[in-house]
């Protein structure tokens, strides 16, 4: 999708190497997410070093890639409107999280699931290009990174991981390390500084909020498994549980003189955009819940 030929990554930009690799992996199946991965890398790189010649050269080439992608995706609403782009990337990140979480809770531990947990955490990082992360996304990011680390280390050591939320300890998963290979230093500098030994959270995350839509689509994994001889025609869609619509919303009437603020309209618009993005993934549950939130806010002034 984007122009190729980036120069070698300067050592100063080591912190964004994984998100740039993720962008390459997503170029064909999720170009919108790939675009925002590169935008995140660009913004982060500018903050790190925009003056050193090798860094300036790299950033200029990366900017060329972004411009090429923006031109090719110019008619995509997720590129032209940030609120739609934010919803798109967030929904995809949570789909990947749910795929990995479902595999984990079913006791199916494998490299693809580990990669999906880790990539979901990177995509939540990317959401910072749109502003501050919600508490839920911060929580998901922490959990995904620690879960990827825990399962990776268990498989590497020949141990059976424990399914579901567990206490978080140890270092962060490094996707450059293969299961069974010698340990490599963590390349997530932010993670290392936040969770140095002795500062690891003690919560077991038993109360973690899992977003609506209990099953991720078949094409969600970060790495699509090699062909197994099963044709796409034999794959059946996953049944979905549609939430019950609040009966009071069927014949809703505004409650007196509702004075909505600009912030209320912005939140309602955001819920509608989230619903539209969810429908791109055929996630009826998430779409219905967000539309109900928008309708309740517009008719009552409350969420």
PDB file of N, CA, C and O in Angstrom, residues 154-184:
ATOM      1  N   UNK A 154       6.158 -19.065  29.644  1.00  0.00           N
ATOM      2  CA  UNK A 154       5.733 -20.428  29.996  1.00  0.00           C
ATOM      3  C   UNK A 154       6.067 -21.410  28.879  1.00  0.00           C
ATOM      4  O   UNK A 154       6.620 -22.489  29.121  1.00  0.00           O
ATOM      5  N   UNK A 155       5.724 -21.040  27.644  1.00  0.00           N
ATOM      6  CA  UNK A 155       6.007 -21.932  26.518  1.00  0.00           C
ATOM      7  C   UNK A 155       7.503 -22.115  26.314  1.00  0.00           C
ATOM      8  O   UNK A 155       7.967 -23.213  25.996  1.00  0.00           O
ATOM      9  N   UNK A 156       8.246 -21.053  26.518  1.00  0.00           N
ATOM     10  CA  UNK A 156       9.696 -21.132  26.363  1.00  0.00           C
ATOM     11  C   UNK A 156      10.311 -22.085  27.390  1.00  0.00           C
ATOM     12  O   UNK A 156      11.266 -22.809  27.100  1.00  0.00           O
ATOM     13  N   UNK A 157       9.743 -22.086  28.593  1.00  0.00           N
ATOM     14  CA  UNK A 157      10.278 -22.921  29.679  1.00  0.00           C
ATOM     15  C   UNK A 157       9.613 -24.295  29.770  1.00  0.00           C
ATOM     16  O   UNK A 157       9.859 -25.043  30.710  1.00  0.00           O
ATOM     17  N   UNK A 158       8.731 -24.591  28.807  1.00  0.00           N
ATOM     18  CA  UNK A 158       8.082 -25.892  28.815  1.00  0.00           C
ATOM     19  C   UNK A 158       7.012 -26.042  29.874  1.00  0.00           C
ATOM     20  O   UNK A 158       6.663 -27.158  30.264  1.00  0.00           O
ATOM     21  N   UNK A 159       6.456 -24.920  30.329  1.00  0.00           N
ATOM     22  CA  UNK A 159       5.421 -24.951  31.355  1.00  0.00           C
ATOM     23  C   UNK A 159       4.042 -24.719  30.725  1.00  0.00           C
ATOM     24  O   UNK A 159       3.930 -24.161  29.638  1.00  0.00           O
ATOM     25  N   UNK A 160       3.006 -25.151  31.409  1.00  0.00           N
ATOM     26  CA  UNK A 160       1.635 -24.929  30.934  1.00  0.00           C
ATOM     27  C   UNK A 160       1.101 -23.630  31.523  1.00  0.00           C
ATOM     28  O   UNK A 160       1.002 -23.497  32.745  1.00  0.00           O
ATOM     29  N   UNK A 161       0.752 -22.648  30.680  1.00  0.00           N
ATOM     30  CA  UNK A 161       0.246 -21.367  31.208  1.00  0.00           C
ATOM     31  C   UNK A 161      -1.098 -21.535  31.911  1.00  0.00           C
ATOM     32  O   UNK A 161      -1.835 -22.484  31.659  1.00  0.00           O
ATOM     33  N   UNK A 162      -1.402 -20.598  32.789  1.00  0.00           N
ATOM     34  CA  UNK A 162      -2.703 -20.564  33.457  1.00  0.00           C
ATOM     35  C   UNK A 162      -3.632 -19.668  32.652  1.00  0.00           C
ATOM     36  O   UNK A 162      -3.277 -18.551  32.293  1.00  0.00           O
ATOM     37  N   UNK A 163      -4.823 -20.161  32.360  1.00  0.00           N
ATOM     38  CA  UNK A 163      -5.781 -19.387  31.567  1.00  0.00           C
ATOM     39  C   UNK A 163      -6.376 -18.246  32.374  1.00  0.00           C
ATOM     40  O   UNK A 163      -6.458 -18.318  33.604  1.00  0.00           O
ATOM     41  N   UNK A 164      -6.821 -17.220  31.659  1.00  0.00           N
ATOM     42  CA  UNK A 164      -7.539 -16.122  32.294  1.00  0.00           C
ATOM     43  C   UNK A 164      -6.638 -15.152  33.025  1.00  0.00           C
ATOM     44  O   UNK A 164      -5.414 -15.250  32.990  1.00  0.00           O
ATOM     45  N   UNK A 165      -7.254 -14.158  33.687  1.00  0.00           N
ATOM     46  CA  UNK A 165      -6.493 -13.143  34.414  1.00  0.00           C
ATOM     47  C   UNK A 165      -5.632 -13.766  35.509  1.00  0.00           C
ATOM     48  O   UNK A 165      -6.070 -14.650  36.234  1.00  0.00           O
ATOM     49  N   UNK A 166      -4.403 -13.304  35.597  1.00  0.00           N
ATOM     50  CA  UNK A 166      -3.470 -13.780  36.615  1.00  0.00           C
ATOM     51  C   UNK A 166      -2.678 -12.597  37.137  1.00  0.00           C
ATOM     52  O   UNK A 166      -2.733 -11.509  36.584  1.00  0.00           O
ATOM     53  N   UNK A 167      -1.909 -12.810  38.192  1.00  0.00           N
ATOM     54  CA  UNK A 167      -1.041 -11.764  38.700  1.00  0.00           C
ATOM     55  C   UNK A 167       0.004 -11.419  37.664  1.00  0.00           C
ATOM     56  O   UNK A 167       0.486 -12.288  36.935  1.00  0.00           O
ATOM     57  N   UNK A 168       0.379 -10.150  37.535  1.00  0.00           N
ATOM     58  CA  UNK A 168       1.316  -9.727  36.512  1.00  0.00           C
ATOM     59  C   UNK A 168       2.696  -9.544  37.105  1.00  0.00           C
ATOM     60  O   UNK A 168       2.891  -8.765  38.034  1.00  0.00           O
ATOM     61  N   UNK A 169       3.657 -10.277  36.575  1.00  0.00           N
ATOM     62  CA  UNK A 169       5.025 -10.147  37.049  1.00  0.00           C
ATOM     63  C   UNK A 169       5.970 -10.504  35.919  1.00  0.00           C
ATOM     64  O   UNK A 169       5.586 -11.123  34.924  1.00  0.00           O
ATOM     65  N   UNK A 170       7.230 -10.112  36.045  1.00  0.00           N
ATOM     66  CA  UNK A 170       8.217 -10.427  35.016  1.00  0.00           C
ATOM     67  C   UNK A 170       8.422  -9.263  34.071  1.00  0.00           C
ATOM     68  O   UNK A 170       7.987  -8.153  34.312  1.00  0.00           O
ATOM     69  N   UNK A 171       9.122  -9.535  32.959  1.00  0.00           N
ATOM     70  CA  UNK A 171       9.433  -8.502  31.984  1.00  0.00           C
ATOM     71  C   UNK A 171       8.476  -8.598  30.804  1.00  0.00           C
ATOM     72  O   UNK A 171       7.759  -9.568  30.638  1.00  0.00           O
ATOM     73  N   UNK A 172       8.513  -7.573  29.966  1.00  0.00           N
ATOM     74  CA  UNK A 172       7.623  -7.555  28.820  1.00  0.00           C
ATOM     75  C   UNK A 172       8.086  -8.491  27.725  1.00  0.00           C
ATOM     76  O   UNK A 172       9.276  -8.701  27.506  1.00  0.00           O
ATOM     77  N   UNK A 173       7.115  -9.006  27.014  1.00  0.00           N
ATOM     78  CA  UNK A 173       7.373  -9.864  25.858  1.00  0.00           C
ATOM     79  C   UNK A 173       8.080  -9.085  24.768  1.00  0.00           C
ATOM     80  O   UNK A 173       7.756  -7.932  24.496  1.00  0.00           O
ATOM     81  N   UNK A 174       9.063  -9.714  24.143  1.00  0.00           N
ATOM     82  CA  UNK A 174       9.769  -9.122  23.021  1.00  0.00           C
ATOM     83  C   UNK A 174       9.486  -9.989  21.810  1.00  0.00           C
ATOM     84  O   UNK A 174       9.873 -11.154  21.773  1.00  0.00           O
ATOM     85  N   UNK A 175       8.828  -9.443  20.795  1.00  0.00           N
ATOM     86  CA  UNK A 175       8.431 -10.267  19.657  1.00  0.00           C
ATOM     87  C   UNK A 175       9.613 -10.726  18.824  1.00  0.00           C
ATOM     88  O   UNK A 175       9.468 -11.579  17.942  1.00  0.00           O
ATOM     89  N   UNK A 176      10.820 -10.200  19.071  1.00  0.00           N
ATOM     90  CA  UNK A 176      12.001 -10.679  18.356  1.00  0.00           C
ATOM     91  C   UNK A 176      12.490 -12.009  18.904  1.00  0.00           C
ATOM     92  O   UNK A 176      13.304 -12.684  18.290  1.00  0.00           O
ATOM     93  N   UNK A 177      12.007 -12.373  20.069  1.00  0.00           N
ATOM     94  CA  UNK A 177      12.474 -13.591  20.714  1.00  0.00           C
ATOM     95  C   UNK A 177      11.581 -14.760  20.348  1.00  0.00           C
ATOM     96  O   UNK A 177      10.370 -14.718  20.520  1.00  0.00           O
ATOM     97  N   UNK A 178      12.173 -15.809  19.829  1.00  0.00           N
ATOM     98  CA  UNK A 178      11.420 -17.017  19.498  1.00  0.00           C
ATOM     99  C   UNK A 178      11.293 -17.879  20.735  1.00  0.00           C
ATOM    100  O   UNK A 178      12.191 -17.924  21.577  1.00  0.00           O
ATOM    101  N   UNK A 179      10.181 -18.591  20.852  1.00  0.00           N
ATOM    102  CA  UNK A 179       9.998 -19.500  21.969  1.00  0.00           C
ATOM    103  C   UNK A 179      11.093 -20.562  21.905  1.00  0.00           C
ATOM    104  O   UNK A 179      11.282 -21.225  20.889  1.00  0.00           O
ATOM    105  N   UNK A 180      11.823 -20.712  22.996  1.00  0.00           N
ATOM    106  CA  UNK A 180      12.885 -21.698  23.046  1.00  0.00           C
ATOM    107  C   UNK A 180      14.255 -21.106  22.803  1.00  0.00           C
ATOM    108  O   UNK A 180      15.264 -21.778  22.951  1.00  0.00           O
ATOM    109  N   UNK A 181      14.342 -19.834  22.419  1.00  0.00           N
ATOM    110  CA  UNK A 181      15.629 -19.209  22.171  1.00  0.00           C
ATOM    111  C   UNK A 181      16.087 -18.461  23.407  1.00  0.00           C
ATOM    112  O   UNK A 181      15.307 -18.184  24.311  1.00  0.00           O
ATOM    113  N   UNK A 182      17.379 -18.107  23.488  1.00  0.00           N
ATOM    114  CA  UNK A 182      17.883 -17.372  24.655  1.00  0.00           C
ATOM    115  C   UNK A 182      17.146 -16.051  24.811  1.00  0.00           C
ATOM    116  O   UNK A 182      16.711 -15.440  23.836  1.00  0.00           O
ATOM    117  N   UNK A 183      16.994 -15.616  26.032  1.00  0.00           N
ATOM    118  CA  UNK A 183      16.275 -14.376  26.319  1.00  0.00           C
ATOM    119  C   UNK A 183      17.012 -13.187  25.734  1.00  0.00           C
ATOM    120  O   UNK A 183      18.237 -13.123  25.767  1.00  0.00           O
ATOM    121  N   UNK A 184      16.262 -12.246  25.173  1.00  0.00           N
ATOM    122  CA  UNK A 184      16.824 -11.011  24.650  1.00  0.00           C
ATOM    123  C   UNK A 184      16.418  -9.863  25.544  1.00  0.00           C
ATOM    124  O   UNK A 184      15.375  -9.916  26.193  1.00  0.00           O
TER     125      UNK A 184
END
